[in-house]
CSV table of C-alpha atoms in Angstrom, one decimal:
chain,number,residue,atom,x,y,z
A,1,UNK,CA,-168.2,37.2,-196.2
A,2,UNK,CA,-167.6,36.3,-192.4
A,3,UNK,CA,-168.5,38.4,-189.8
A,4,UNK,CA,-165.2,38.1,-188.5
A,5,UNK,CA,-162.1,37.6,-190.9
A,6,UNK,CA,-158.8,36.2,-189.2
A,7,UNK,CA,-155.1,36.2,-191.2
A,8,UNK,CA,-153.2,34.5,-192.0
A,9,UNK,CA,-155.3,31.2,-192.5
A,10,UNK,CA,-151.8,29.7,-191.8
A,11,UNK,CA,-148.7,30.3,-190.3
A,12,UNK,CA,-145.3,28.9,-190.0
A,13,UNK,CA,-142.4,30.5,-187.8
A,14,UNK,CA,-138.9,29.5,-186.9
A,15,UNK,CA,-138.1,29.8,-183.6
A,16,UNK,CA,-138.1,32.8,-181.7
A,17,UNK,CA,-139.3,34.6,-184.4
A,18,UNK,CA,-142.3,37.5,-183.4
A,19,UNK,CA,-145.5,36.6,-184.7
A,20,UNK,CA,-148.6,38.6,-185.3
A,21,UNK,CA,-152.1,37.1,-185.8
A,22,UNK,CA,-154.7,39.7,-187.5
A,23,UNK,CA,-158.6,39.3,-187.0
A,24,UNK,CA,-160.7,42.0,-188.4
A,25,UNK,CA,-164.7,42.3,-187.8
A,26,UNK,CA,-167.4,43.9,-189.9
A,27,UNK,CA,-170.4,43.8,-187.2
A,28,UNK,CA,-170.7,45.4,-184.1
A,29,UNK,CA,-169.1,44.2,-181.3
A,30,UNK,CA,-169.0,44.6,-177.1
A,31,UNK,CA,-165.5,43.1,-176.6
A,32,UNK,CA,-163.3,40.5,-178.7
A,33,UNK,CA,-161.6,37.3,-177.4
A,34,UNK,CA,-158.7,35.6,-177.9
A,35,UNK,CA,-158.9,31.5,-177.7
A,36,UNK,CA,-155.9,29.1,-178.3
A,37,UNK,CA,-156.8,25.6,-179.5
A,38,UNK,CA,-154.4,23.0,-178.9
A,39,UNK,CA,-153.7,20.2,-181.4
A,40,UNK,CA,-155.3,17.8,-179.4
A,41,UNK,CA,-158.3,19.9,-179.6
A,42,UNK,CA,-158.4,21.6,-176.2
A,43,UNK,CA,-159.7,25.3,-176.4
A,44,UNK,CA,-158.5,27.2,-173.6
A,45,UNK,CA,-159.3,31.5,-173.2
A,46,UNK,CA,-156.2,33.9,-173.7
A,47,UNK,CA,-157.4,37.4,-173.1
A,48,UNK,CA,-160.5,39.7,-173.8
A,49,UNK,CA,-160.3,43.2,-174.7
A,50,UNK,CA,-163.0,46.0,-175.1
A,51,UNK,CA,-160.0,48.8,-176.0
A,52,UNK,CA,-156.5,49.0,-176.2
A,53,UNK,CA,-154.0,46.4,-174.9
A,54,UNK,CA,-153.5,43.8,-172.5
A,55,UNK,CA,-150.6,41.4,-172.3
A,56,UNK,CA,-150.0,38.2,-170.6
A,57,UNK,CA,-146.4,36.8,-170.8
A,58,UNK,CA,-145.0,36.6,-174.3
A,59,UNK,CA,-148.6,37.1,-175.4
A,60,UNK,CA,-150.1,40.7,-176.5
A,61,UNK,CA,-153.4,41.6,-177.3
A,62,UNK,CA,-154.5,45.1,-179.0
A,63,UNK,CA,-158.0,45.9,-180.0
A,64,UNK,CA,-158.7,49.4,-182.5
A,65,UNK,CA,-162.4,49.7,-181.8
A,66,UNK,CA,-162.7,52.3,-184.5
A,67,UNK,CA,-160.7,50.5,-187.1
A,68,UNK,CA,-162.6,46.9,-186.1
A,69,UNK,CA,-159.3,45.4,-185.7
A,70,UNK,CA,-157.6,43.2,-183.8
A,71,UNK,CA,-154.2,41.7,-183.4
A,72,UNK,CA,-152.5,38.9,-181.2
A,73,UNK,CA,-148.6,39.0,-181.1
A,74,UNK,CA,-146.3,36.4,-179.6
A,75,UNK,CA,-142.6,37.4,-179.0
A,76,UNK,CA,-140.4,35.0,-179.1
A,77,UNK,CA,-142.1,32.0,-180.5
A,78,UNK,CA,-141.4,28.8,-179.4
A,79,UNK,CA,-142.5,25.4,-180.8
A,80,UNK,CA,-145.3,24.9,-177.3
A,81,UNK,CA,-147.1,28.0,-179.0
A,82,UNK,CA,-148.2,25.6,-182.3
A,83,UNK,CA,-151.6,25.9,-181.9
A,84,UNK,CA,-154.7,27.2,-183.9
A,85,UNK,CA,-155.6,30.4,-183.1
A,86,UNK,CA,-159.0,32.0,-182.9
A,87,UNK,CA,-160.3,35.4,-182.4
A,88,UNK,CA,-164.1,35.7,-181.3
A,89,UNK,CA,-166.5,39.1,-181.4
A,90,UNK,CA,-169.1,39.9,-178.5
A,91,UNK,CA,-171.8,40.9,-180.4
A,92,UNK,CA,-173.2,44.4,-179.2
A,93,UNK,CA,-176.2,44.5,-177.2
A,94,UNK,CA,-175.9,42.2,-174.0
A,95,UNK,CA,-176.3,39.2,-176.2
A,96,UNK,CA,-173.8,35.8,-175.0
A,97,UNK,CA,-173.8,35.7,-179.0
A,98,UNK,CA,-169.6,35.4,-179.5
A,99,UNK,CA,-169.2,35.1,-183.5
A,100,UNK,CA,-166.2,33.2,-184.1
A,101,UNK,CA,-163.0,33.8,-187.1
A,102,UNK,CA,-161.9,30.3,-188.7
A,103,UNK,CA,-158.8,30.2,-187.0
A,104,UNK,CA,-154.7,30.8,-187.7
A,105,UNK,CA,-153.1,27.7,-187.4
A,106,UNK,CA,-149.6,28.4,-186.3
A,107,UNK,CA,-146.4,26.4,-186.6
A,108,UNK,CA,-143.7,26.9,-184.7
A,109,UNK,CA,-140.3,24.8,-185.8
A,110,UNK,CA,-137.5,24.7,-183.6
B,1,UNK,CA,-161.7,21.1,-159.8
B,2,UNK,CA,-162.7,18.9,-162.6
B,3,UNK,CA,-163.2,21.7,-164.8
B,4,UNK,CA,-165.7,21.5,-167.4
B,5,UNK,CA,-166.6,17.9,-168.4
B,6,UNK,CA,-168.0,16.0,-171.4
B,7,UNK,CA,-169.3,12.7,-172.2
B,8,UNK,CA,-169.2,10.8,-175.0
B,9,UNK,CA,-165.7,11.7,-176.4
B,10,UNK,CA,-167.0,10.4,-179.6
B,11,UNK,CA,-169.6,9.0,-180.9
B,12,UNK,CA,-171.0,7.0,-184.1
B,13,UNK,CA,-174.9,7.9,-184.9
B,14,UNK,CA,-176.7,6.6,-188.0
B,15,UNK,CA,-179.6,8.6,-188.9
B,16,UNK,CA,-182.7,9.5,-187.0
B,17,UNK,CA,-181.0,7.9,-183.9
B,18,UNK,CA,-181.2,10.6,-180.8
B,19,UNK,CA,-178.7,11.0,-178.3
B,20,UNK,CA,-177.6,13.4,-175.0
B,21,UNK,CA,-174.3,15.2,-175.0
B,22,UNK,CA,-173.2,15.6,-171.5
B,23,UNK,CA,-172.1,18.4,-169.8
B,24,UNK,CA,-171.3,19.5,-166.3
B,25,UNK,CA,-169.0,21.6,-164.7
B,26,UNK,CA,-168.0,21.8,-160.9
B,27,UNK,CA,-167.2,25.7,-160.9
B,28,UNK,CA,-170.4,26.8,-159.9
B,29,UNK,CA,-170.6,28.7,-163.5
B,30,UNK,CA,-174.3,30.5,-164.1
B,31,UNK,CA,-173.4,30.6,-167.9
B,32,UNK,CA,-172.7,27.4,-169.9
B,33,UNK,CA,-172.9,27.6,-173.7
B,34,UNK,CA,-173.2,24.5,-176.2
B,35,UNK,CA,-171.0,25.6,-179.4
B,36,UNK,CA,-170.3,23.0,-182.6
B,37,UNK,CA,-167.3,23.3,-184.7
B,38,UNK,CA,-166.9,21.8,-188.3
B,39,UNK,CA,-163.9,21.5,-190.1
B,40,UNK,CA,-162.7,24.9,-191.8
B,41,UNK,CA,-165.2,26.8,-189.9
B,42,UNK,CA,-165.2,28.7,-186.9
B,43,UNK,CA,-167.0,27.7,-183.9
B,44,UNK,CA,-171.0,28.2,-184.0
B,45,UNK,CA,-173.1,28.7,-180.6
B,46,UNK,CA,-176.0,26.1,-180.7
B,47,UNK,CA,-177.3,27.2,-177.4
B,48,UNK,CA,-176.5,28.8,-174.1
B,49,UNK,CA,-178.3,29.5,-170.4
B,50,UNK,CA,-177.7,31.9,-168.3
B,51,UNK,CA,-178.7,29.7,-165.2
B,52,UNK,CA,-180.7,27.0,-164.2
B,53,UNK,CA,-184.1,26.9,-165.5
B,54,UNK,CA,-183.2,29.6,-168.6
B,55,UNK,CA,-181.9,28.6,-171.3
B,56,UNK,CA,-182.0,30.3,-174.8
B,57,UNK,CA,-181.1,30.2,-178.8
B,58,UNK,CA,-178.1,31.2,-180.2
B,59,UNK,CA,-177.0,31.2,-184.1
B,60,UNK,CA,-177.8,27.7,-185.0
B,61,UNK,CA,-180.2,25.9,-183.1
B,62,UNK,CA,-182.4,23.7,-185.2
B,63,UNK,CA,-181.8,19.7,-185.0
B,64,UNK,CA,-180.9,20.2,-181.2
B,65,UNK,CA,-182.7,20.7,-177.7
B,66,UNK,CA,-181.2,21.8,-173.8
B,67,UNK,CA,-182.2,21.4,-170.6
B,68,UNK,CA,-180.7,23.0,-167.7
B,69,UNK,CA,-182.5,21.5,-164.3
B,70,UNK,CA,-179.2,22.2,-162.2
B,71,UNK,CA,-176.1,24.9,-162.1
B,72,UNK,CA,-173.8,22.1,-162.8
B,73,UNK,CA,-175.1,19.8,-166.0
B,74,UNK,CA,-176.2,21.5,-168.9
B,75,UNK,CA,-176.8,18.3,-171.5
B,76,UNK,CA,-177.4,18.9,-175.4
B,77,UNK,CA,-180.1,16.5,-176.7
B,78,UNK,CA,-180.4,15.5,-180.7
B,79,UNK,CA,-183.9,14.1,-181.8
B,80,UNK,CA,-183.1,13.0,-184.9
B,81,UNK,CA,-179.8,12.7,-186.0
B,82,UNK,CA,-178.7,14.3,-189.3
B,83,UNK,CA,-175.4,14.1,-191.8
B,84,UNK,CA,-175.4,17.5,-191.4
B,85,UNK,CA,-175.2,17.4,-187.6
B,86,UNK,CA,-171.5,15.5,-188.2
B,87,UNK,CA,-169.3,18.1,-186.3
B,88,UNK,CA,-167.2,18.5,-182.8
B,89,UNK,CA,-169.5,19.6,-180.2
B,90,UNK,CA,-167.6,21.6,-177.1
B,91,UNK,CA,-169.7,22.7,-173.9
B,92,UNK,CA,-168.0,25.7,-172.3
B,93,UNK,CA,-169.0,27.7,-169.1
B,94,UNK,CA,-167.7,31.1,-167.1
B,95,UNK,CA,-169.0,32.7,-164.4
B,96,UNK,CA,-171.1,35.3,-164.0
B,97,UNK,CA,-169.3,39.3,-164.3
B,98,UNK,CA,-166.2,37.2,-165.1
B,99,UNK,CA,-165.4,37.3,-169.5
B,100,UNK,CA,-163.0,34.0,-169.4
B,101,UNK,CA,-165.1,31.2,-170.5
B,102,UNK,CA,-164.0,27.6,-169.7
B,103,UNK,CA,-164.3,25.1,-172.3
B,104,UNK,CA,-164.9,21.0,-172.4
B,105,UNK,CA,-162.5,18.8,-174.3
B,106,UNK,CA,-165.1,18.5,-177.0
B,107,UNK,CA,-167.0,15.1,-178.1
B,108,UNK,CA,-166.5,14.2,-181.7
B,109,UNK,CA,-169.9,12.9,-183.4
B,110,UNK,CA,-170.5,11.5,-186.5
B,111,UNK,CA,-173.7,10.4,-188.4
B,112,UNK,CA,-173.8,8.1,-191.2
């Protein structure tokens, strides 16, 4: 079993629709990222969260420490956010070590 | 800024040939990380340093080498290339008491 479990695997989504990504962890963990990976393969950093919630534009991150769960919503989809999505566990202990889910890949159709 | 940088895009090994994976970024980054991704599976660090002249092992590090003689380059050296070191390599970096790490576009190697 992974370290850190993401679902779905894969995602399609019409337009505008809300999406939620779920990544949950079964080690120990400082903080948790969020990466987006573009279909060209670019890999670019969406947020980090140690506790509760942060939120940039239509995306929003939460983070239940005691739960080992994660989620990434996007309101209001739109075909730009088709991308594979990947969720990424600090492990505890000042460590660089990030342990990394497999990734949602999510369609967006307009 | 350049950003993060990586050279080859791709490249075609056969085995036991060696070869350097470049790296270099322009942000004045302390940490840069070497990470390899296979197909299906999520990303796995190979190695990282925490500035120049310290570098150190991370999950999967056998098959592979690092130097890191200045801030900027951070290169990734394979001795003796292996089928099972057929993956997409990416070289990221972030600054230090920053979280946000930066990544390369990723160079694409295959051994055959």
């Amino acid at each position: 079993k992974n370290e850190v479990e993401q679902s779905p695997q894969n995602l399609t989504a019409q337009e505008g629709e809300f999406i939620t990504i779920n990544c949950s962890y079964s080690v120990g963990i400082s903080a948790l990222h969020w990466l987006q990976q573009h279909p060209g393969g670019g890999i670019v950093s969406l947020f980090m969260l140690s506790s509760g919630k942060k939120k940039h534009g239509r995306l929003i991150a939460t983070i239940n420490i005691q739960e080992k769960h994660s989620s990434l919503h996007i309101t209001a989809s739109h075909p730009r956010d088709s991308a594979v999505y990947i969720c990424a566990g600090l492990i505890q202990g000042g460590s660089e070590k990030l342990v990394f889910g497999k990734g949602t890949k999510l369609t967006v159709n307009p | 800024n350049a950003g993060v940088t990586q050279t080859p895009k791709f490249r075609i090994l056969k085995i036991g040939q060696s070869m350097t994976l470049q790296c270099t970024q322009d942000m004045n980054h302390n940490y840069m990380y070497w990470y390899r991704q296979d197909p299906g599976m999520g990303l796995k660090l190979i190695y990282y340093s925490v500035g120049a002249g310290i570098t150190d092992k991370g999950e999967v590090p056998n098959g592979y080498n690092v130097s890191r003689s200045t801030t900027e380059d951070f290169p990734l050296r394979l001795e003796l290339a292996a089928p099972s070191q057929t993956s997409v390599y990416f070289c990221a970096s972030r600054r230090q008491n920053t979280d946000t790490q930066y990544f390369g576009p990723g160079t694409r190697l295959t051994v055959l």
